[in-house]
Coordinates of C-alpha atoms and ligand atoms in Angstrom, one line a residue:
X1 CA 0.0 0.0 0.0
X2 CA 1.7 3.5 -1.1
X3 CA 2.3 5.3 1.6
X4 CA 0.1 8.5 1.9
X5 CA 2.2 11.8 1.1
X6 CA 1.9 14.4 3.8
X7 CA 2.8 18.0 4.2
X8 CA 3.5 19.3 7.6
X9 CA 3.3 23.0 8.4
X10 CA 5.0 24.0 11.2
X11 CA 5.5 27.0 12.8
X12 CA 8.2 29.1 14.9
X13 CA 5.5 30.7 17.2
X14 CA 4.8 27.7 18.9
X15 CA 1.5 26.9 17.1
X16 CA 1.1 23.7 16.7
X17 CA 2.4 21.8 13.6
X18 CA -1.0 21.1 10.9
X19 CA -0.6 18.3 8.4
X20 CA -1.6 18.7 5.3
X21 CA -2.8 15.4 2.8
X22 CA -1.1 16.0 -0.8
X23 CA -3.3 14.3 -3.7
X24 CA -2.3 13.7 -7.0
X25 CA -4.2 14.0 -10.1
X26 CA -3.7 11.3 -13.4
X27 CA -1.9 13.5 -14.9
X28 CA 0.3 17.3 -13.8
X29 CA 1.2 18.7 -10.6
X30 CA 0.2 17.6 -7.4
X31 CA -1.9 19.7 -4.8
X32 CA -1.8 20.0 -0.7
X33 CA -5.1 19.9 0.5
X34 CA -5.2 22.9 2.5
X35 CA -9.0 21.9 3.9
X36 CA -7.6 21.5 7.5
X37 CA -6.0 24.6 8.0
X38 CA -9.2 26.3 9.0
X39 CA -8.6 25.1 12.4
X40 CA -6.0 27.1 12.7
X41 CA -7.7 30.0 11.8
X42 CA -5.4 30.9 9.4
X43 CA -6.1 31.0 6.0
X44 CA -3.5 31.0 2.6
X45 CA -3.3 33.9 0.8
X46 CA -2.9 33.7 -2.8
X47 CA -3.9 36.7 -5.0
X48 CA -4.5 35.6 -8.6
X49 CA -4.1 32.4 -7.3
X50 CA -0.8 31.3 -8.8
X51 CA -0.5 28.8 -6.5
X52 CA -4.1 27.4 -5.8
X53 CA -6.5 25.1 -7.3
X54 CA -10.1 26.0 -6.6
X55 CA -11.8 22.3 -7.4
X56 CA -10.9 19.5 -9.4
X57 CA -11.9 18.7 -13.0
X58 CA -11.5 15.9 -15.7
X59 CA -12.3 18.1 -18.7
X60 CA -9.3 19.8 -19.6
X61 CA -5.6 19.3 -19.0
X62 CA -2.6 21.7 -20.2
X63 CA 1.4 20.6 -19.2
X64 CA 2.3 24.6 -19.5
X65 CA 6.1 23.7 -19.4
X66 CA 5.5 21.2 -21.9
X67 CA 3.0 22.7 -24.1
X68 CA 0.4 20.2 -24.0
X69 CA -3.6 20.6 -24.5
X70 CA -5.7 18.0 -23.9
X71 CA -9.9 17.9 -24.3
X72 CA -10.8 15.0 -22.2
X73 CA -7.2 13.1 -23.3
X74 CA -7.2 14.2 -26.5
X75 CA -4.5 16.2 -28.1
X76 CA -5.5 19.4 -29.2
X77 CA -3.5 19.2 -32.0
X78 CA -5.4 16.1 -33.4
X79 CA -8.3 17.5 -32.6
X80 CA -7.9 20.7 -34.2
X81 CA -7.1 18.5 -37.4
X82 CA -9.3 15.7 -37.1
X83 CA -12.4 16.5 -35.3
X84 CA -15.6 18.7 -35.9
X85 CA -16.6 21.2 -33.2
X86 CA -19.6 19.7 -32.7
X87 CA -17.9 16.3 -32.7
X88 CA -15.7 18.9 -29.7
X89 CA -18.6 19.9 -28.2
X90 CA -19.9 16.3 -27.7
X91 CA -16.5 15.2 -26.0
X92 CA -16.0 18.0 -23.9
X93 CA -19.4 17.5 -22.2
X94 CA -20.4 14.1 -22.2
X95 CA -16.6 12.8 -21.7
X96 CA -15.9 11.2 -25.2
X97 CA -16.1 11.7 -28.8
X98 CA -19.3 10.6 -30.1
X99 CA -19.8 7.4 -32.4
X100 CA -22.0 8.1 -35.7
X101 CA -25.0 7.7 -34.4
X102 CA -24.3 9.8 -31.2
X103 CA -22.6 12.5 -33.7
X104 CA -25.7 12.6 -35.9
X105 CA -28.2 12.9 -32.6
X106 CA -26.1 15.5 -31.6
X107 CA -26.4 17.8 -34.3
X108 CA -29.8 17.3 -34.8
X109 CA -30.5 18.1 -31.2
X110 CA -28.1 21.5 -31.4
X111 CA -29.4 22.4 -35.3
X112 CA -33.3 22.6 -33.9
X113 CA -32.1 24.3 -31.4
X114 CA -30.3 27.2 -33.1
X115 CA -33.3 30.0 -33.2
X116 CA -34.1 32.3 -30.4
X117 CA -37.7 33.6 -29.0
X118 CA -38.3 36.0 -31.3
X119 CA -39.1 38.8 -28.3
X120 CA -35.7 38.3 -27.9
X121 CA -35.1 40.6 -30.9
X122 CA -36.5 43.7 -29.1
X123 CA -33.8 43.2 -26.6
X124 CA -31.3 44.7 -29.4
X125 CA -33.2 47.5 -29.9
X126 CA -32.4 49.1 -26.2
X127 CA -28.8 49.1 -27.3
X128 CA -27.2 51.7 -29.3
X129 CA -25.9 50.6 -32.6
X130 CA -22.2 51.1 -32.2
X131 CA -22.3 49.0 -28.8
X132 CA -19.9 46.6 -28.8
X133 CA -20.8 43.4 -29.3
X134 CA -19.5 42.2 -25.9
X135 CA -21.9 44.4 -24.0
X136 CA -24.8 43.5 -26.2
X137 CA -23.7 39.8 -25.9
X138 CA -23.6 39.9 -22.2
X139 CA -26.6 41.0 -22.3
X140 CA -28.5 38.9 -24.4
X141 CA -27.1 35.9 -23.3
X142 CA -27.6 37.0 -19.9
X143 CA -31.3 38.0 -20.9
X144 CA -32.1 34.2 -21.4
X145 CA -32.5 33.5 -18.4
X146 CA -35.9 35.5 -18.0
X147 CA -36.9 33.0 -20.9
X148 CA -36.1 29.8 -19.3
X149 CA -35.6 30.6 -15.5
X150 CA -39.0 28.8 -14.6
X151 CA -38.1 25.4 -16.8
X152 CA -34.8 24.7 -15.0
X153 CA -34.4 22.8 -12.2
X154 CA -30.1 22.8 -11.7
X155 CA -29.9 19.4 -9.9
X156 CA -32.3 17.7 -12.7
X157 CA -29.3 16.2 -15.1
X158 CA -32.0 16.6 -17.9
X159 CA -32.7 20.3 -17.4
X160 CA -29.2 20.5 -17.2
X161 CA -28.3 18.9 -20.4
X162 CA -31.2 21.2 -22.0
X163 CA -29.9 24.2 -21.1
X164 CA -26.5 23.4 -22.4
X165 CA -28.1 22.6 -25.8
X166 CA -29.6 25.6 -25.9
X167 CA -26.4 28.1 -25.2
X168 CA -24.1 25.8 -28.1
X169 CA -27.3 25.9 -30.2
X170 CA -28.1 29.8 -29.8
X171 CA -25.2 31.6 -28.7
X172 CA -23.8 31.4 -32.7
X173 CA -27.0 33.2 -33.5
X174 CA -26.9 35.8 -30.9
X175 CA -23.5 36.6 -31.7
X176 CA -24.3 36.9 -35.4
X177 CA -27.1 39.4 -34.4
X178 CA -24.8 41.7 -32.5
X179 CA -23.0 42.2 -35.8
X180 CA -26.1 42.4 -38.0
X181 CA -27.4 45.2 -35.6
X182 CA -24.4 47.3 -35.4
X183 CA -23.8 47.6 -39.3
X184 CA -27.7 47.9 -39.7
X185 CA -28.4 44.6 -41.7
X186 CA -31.4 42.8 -41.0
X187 CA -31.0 39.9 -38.8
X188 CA -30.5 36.7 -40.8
X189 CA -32.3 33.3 -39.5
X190 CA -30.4 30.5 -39.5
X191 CA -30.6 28.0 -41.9
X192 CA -30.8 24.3 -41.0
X193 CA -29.4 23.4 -44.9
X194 CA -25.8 24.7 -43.1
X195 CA -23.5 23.2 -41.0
X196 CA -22.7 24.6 -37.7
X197 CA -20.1 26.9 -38.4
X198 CA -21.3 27.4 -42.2
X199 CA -24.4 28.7 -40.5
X200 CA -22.6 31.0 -38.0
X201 CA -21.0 32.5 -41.1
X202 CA -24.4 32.8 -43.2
X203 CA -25.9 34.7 -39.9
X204 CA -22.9 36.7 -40.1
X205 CA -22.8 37.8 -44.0
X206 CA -25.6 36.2 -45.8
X207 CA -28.3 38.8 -47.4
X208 CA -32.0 37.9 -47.7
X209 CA -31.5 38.8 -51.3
X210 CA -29.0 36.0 -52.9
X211 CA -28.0 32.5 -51.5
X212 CA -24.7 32.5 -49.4
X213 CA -21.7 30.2 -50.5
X214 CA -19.1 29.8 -47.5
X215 CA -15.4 28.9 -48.7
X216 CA -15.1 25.3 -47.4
X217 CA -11.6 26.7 -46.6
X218 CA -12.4 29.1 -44.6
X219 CA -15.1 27.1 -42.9
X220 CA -12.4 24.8 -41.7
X221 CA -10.3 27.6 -40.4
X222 CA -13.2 28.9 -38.3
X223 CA -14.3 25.4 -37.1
X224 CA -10.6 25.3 -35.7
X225 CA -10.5 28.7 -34.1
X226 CA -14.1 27.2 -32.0
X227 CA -11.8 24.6 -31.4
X228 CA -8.9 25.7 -30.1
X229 CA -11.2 28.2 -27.8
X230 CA -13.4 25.7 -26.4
X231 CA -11.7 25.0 -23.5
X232 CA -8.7 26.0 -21.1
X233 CA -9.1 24.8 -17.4
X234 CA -9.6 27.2 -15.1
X235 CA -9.1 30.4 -17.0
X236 CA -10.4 33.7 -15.3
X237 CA -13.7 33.4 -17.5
X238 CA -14.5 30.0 -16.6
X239 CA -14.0 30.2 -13.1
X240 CA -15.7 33.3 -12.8
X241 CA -18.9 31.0 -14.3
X242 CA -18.2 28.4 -11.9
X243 CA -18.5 30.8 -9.1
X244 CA -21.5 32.3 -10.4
X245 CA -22.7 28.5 -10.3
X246 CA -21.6 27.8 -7.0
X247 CA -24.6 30.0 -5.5
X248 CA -26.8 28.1 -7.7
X249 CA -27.5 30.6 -10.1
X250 CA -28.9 29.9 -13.5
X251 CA -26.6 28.4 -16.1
X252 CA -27.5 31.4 -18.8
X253 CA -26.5 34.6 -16.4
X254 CA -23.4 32.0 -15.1
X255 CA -22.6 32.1 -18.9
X256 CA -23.6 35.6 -19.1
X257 CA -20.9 36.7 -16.1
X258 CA -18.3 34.2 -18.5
X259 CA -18.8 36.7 -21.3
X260 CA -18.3 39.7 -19.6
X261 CA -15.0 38.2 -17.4
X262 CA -13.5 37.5 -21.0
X263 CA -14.2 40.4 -22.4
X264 CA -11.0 41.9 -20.9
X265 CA -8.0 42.5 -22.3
X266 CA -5.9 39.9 -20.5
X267 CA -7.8 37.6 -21.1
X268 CA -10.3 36.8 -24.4
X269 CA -10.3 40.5 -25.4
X270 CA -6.5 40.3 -26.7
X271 CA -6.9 38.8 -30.0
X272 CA -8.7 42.4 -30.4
X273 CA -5.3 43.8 -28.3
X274 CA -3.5 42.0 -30.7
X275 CA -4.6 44.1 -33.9
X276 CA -4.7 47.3 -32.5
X277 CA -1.0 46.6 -31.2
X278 CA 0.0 45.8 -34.5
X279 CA -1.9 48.9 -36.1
X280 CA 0.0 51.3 -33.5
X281 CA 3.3 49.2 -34.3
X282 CA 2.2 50.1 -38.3
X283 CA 5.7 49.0 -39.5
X284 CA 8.0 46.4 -39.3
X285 CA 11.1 49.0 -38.4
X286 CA 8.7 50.1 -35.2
X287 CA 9.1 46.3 -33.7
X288 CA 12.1 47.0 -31.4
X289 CA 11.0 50.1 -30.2
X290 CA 7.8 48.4 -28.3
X291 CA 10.0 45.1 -27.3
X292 CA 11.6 48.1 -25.6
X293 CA 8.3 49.4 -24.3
X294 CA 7.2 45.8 -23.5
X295 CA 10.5 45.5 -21.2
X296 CA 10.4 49.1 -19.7
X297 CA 8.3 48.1 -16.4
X298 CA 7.6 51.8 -16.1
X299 CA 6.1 51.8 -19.1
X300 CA 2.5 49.9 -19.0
X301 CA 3.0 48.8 -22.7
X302 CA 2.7 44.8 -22.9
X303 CA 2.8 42.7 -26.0
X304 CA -0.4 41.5 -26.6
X305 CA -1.0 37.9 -27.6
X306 CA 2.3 37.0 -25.4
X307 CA 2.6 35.5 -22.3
X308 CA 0.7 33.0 -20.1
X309 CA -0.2 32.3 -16.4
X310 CA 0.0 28.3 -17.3
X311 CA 2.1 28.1 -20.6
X312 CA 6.0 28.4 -20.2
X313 CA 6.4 27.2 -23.3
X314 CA 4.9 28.0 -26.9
X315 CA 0.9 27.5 -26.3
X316 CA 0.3 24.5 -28.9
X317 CA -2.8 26.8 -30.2
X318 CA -0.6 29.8 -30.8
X319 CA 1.3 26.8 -33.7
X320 CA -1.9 25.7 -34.8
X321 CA -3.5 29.4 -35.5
X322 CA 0.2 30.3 -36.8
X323 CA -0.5 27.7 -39.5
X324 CA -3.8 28.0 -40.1
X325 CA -2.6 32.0 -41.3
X326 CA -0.6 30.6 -44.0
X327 CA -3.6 28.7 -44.8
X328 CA -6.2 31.4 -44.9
X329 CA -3.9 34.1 -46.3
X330 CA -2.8 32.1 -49.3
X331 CA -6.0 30.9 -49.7
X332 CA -7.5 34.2 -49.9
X333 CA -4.1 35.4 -52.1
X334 CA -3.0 37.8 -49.1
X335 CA 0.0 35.6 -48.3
X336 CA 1.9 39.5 -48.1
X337 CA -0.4 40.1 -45.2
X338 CA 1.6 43.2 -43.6
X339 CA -0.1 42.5 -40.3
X340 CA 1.3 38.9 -40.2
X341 CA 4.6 39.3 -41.6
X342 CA 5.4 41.8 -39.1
X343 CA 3.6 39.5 -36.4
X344 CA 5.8 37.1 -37.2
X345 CA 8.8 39.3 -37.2
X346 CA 7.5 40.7 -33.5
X347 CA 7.5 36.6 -32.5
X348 CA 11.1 36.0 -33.9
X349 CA 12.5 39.0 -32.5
X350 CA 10.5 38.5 -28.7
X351 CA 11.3 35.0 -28.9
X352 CA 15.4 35.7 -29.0
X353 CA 15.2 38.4 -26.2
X354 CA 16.7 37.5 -22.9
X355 CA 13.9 39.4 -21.3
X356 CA 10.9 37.5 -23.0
X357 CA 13.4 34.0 -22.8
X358 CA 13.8 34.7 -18.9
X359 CA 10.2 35.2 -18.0
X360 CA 8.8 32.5 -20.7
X361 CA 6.8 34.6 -22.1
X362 CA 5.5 32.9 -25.7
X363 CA 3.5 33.6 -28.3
X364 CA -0.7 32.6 -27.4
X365 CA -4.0 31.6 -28.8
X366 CA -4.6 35.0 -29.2
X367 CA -1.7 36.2 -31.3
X368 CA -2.0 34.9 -34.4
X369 CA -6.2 34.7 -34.2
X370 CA -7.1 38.2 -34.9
X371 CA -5.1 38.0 -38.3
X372 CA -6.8 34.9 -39.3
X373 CA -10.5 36.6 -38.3
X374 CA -9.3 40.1 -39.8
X375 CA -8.9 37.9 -43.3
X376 CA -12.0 36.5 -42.9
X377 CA -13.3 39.8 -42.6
X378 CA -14.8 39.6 -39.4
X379 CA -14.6 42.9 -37.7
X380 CA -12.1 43.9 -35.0
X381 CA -14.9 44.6 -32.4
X382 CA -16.6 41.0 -32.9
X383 CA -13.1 38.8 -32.3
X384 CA -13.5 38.6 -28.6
X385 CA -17.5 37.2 -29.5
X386 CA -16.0 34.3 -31.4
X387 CA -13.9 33.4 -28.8
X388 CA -17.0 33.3 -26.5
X389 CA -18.7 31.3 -29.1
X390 CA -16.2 28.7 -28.6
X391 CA -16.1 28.9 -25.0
X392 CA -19.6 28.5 -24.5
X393 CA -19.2 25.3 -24.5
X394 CA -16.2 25.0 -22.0
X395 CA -18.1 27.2 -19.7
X396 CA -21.1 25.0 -19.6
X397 CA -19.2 21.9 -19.5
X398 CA -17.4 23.1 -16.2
X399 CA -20.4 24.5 -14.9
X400 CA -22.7 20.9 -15.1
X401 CA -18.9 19.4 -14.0
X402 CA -19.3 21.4 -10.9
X403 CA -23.0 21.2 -10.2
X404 CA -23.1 17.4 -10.6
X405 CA -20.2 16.9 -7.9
X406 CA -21.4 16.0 -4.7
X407 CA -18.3 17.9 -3.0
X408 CA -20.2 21.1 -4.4
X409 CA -20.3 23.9 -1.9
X410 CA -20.6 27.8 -2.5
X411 CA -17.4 29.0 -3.5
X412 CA -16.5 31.9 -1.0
X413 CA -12.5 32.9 -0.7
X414 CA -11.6 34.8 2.8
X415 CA -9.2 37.8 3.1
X416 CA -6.2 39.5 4.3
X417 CA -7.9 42.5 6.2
X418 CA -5.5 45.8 6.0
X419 CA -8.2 48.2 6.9
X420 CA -8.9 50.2 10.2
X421 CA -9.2 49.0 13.6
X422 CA -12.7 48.8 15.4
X423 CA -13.8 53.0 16.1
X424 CA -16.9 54.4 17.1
X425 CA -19.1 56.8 15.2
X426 CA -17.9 60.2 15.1
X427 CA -21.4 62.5 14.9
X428 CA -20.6 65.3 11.5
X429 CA -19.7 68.1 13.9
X430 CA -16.7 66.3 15.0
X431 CA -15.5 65.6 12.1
Ligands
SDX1 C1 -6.0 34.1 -22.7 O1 -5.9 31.5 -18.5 C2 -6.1 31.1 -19.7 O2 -6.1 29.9 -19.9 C3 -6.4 32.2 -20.7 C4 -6.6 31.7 -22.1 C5 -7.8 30.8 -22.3 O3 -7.8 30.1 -23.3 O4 -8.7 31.0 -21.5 O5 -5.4 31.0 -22.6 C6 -6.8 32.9 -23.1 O6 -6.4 34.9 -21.9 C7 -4.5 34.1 -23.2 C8 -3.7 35.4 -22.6 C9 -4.2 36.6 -23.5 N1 -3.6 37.8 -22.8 C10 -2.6 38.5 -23.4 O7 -2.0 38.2 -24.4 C11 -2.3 39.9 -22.7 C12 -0.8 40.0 -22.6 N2 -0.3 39.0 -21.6 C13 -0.2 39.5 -20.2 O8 -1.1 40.4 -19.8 C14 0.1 38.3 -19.3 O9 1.1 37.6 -19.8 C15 -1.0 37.4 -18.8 C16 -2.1 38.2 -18.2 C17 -1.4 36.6 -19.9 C18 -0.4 36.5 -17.7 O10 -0.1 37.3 -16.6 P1 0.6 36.7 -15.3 O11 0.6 35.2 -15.3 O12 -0.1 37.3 -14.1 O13 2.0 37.1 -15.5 P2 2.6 38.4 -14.9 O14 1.7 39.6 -15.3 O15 2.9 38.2 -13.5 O16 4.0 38.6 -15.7 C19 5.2 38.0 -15.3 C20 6.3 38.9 -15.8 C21 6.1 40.3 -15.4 O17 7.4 40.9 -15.4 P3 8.2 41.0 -14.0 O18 7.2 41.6 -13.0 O19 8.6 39.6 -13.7 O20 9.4 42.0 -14.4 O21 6.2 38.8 -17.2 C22 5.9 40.2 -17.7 C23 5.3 40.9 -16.5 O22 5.6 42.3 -16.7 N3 5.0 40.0 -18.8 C24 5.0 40.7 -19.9 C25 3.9 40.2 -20.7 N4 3.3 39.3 -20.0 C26 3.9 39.2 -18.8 N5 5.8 41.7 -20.4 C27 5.6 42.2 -21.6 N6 4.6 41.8 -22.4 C28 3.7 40.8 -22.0 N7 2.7 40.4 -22.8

């Protein structure tokens, strides 16, 4: 029988030694189980938690030093080339990629599920037509809970599964309606002739006054941006919709408070970050003065699209979105793309600095995404909204993850307290 692995916390006050159980995962680092510390009324204190796992998961797996991504086992890199999203979709929330039958029950049950209450339409109207997406989409999404609040009961597996039908299946079409209300073009229904992501891209650019024809080529470069972004462990966005969860709160404003955490810029919002960089950059001969920037830690310059609280090494999606530019740019006869080549030439030069080599900082998901969007002429303001397409998924997976484990308990961190001391009321005229 192995022996049990324990870590003993001592202390040079006197207080008692606590020991601490260490558990190991199947695969990566392993974790002290910090549960019995309460009782010595001390707590860890971990901004940003760097160090701290906050529950335990079998969905996703990254090896950050390595460079690994795993959905459920599975390489991402296979899966980027091999699978479907919805065949992604399927694994990441039932546990394993579907046979044909499963596959084929699958779509049908997300393709019938792709239209939204058409009230929901009016909801657009509130919003001002330059709005960017993100707000709208946080909104929306968020608004779908006033449409199925009273037919979801969060500990019926059922209603469970339902609901996270209904964001994969919808989420596409809400996103595409943020766009088609900003430039003024009339929302688009989606048609159930189209694939998943052929569909998204009909919603997007389609007119009611020709048929659409998607490149198949771009299709497939699309499909593997959902891909890559379905999932990422613990990221800010998805734990911020496991806390929401936590309270029991329903699985469209969880999703809802996803959108909005990923919005920012250090997180899903910097494939946007990445392009405007690049515009301010506006010339190859510019690059080393903002590696300069990006060093000087008075300056608050950073290179977007580098960098990574888990990835020490190149993030395997950054290679796969690097190739799927060459892809998409020759395809589409842009292979002088000035924005790539002088992304490229930003990664080279980064990538050879002692200050970017010291601190591991590598090329991610995001920094090669926007170029591939940009050329597939989706607009700057909507590239964050694709990468909560993809997540949508990830988010729900977590979220039924978490609400099916029987450990599940509110999530509620405690504090260091650096305020004032206990004081009385001072009436005004003493003030
Ligand atoms: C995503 O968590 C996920 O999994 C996220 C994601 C997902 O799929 O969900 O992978 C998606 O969000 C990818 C990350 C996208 N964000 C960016 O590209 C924004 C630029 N990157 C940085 O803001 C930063 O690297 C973070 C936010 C990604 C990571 O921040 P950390 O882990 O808190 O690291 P840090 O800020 O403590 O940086 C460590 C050091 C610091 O220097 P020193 O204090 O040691 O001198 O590295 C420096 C930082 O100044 N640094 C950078 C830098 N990123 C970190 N310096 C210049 N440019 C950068 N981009």
């Amino acid at each position: 029988m192995e022996k049990k692995r324990i870590a003993t916390l001592s202390f040079n006050d006197g207080t008692p030694p606590v020991e601490l159980p260490i558990l190991s995962g199947t695969l990566g680092p392993d974790v002290i189980d910090i549960r019995n510390l309460a009782k010595t009324g001390m707590f860890t204190y971990d901004p940003g938690y760097l160090s701290t796992a906050s529950c335990n998961s079998g969905i996703t797996y990254i090896d950050g030093e390595a460079g690994h991504l795993y959905y459920r086992g599975y390489p991402i890199e296979q899966l980027a080339e091999k699978a479907s999203f919805l065949e992604v979709c399927h694994l990441l929330l039932y546990g394993d990629l579907p046979t044909q039958e499963k596959k084929d029950e699958f779509e049908r049950k997300i393709k019938y599920r792709t239209m939204v209450h058409d009230q929901l339409m009016t909801f657009y109207k509130g919003f001002r037509r330059d709005a960017h997406p993100m707000a709208v989409m946080v909104g929306v999404v968020g608004a779908l809970s006033a449409f199925y609040h009273d037919s979801l009961d969060i500990n019926n597996p059922a209603h469970r599964e339902i609901s996270a039908l209904r964001l994969i299946a919808k989420v596409p079409t809400i996103a595409a309606m943020c766009y088609r209300y900003n430039t003024g073009h009339p929302f688009m229904y989606p048609n159930n002739e189209f694939g998943y992501v052929e569909n998204f891209l009909h919603m997007m650019f389609a007119t009611p006054c020709e048929p659409y024809l998607a490149n198949p080529k771009l299709v497939r470069a699309l499909e593997r941006i959902f891909i890559l972004h379905a999932d990422h462990e613990q990221n800010a966005s998805t734990s911020t919709v496991r806390l929401a969860g936590s309270s029991g709160a329903n699985p469209f404003a969880c999703v809802a408070a996803g959108i909005a955490a990923l919005w920012g810029p250090a997180h899903g919002g910097a494939n946007e970050a990445v392009l405007k960089m690049l515009d301010e950059i506006g010339d190859i001969s510019q690059i080393p003065k903002y590696v300069a920037r990006a060093k000087d830690r008075s300056d608050p310059f950073r290179l977007m699209g580098f960098g990574h609280r888990v990835y020490k090494n190149m993030d395997p999606r950054a290679k796969v979105m690097r190739e799927t530019c060459y892809e998409v740019l020759a395809e589409l006869g842009l292979q002088n793309d000035k924005m790539f080549e002088m992304a490229m030439e930003l990664e080279r030069i980064a990538l050879q600095d002692e200050y970017f080599i010291e601190r591991k900082l590598y090329p991610n998901v995001d920094f090669y995404s926007g170029i591939v969007l940009r050329a597939l002429k989706v607009p700057l303001n909507m590239f964050t909204v694709i990468f909560a397409i993809a997540r949508t998924i990830g988010w729900i997976s977590q979220w039924n993850e978490m609400i099916s484990d029987s450990e599940r308990r509110i999530g509620r961190p405690r504090q260091l307290y650096l305020g004032q001391q206990r004081r009385d009321y001072v009436p005004i005229a003493e003030r």
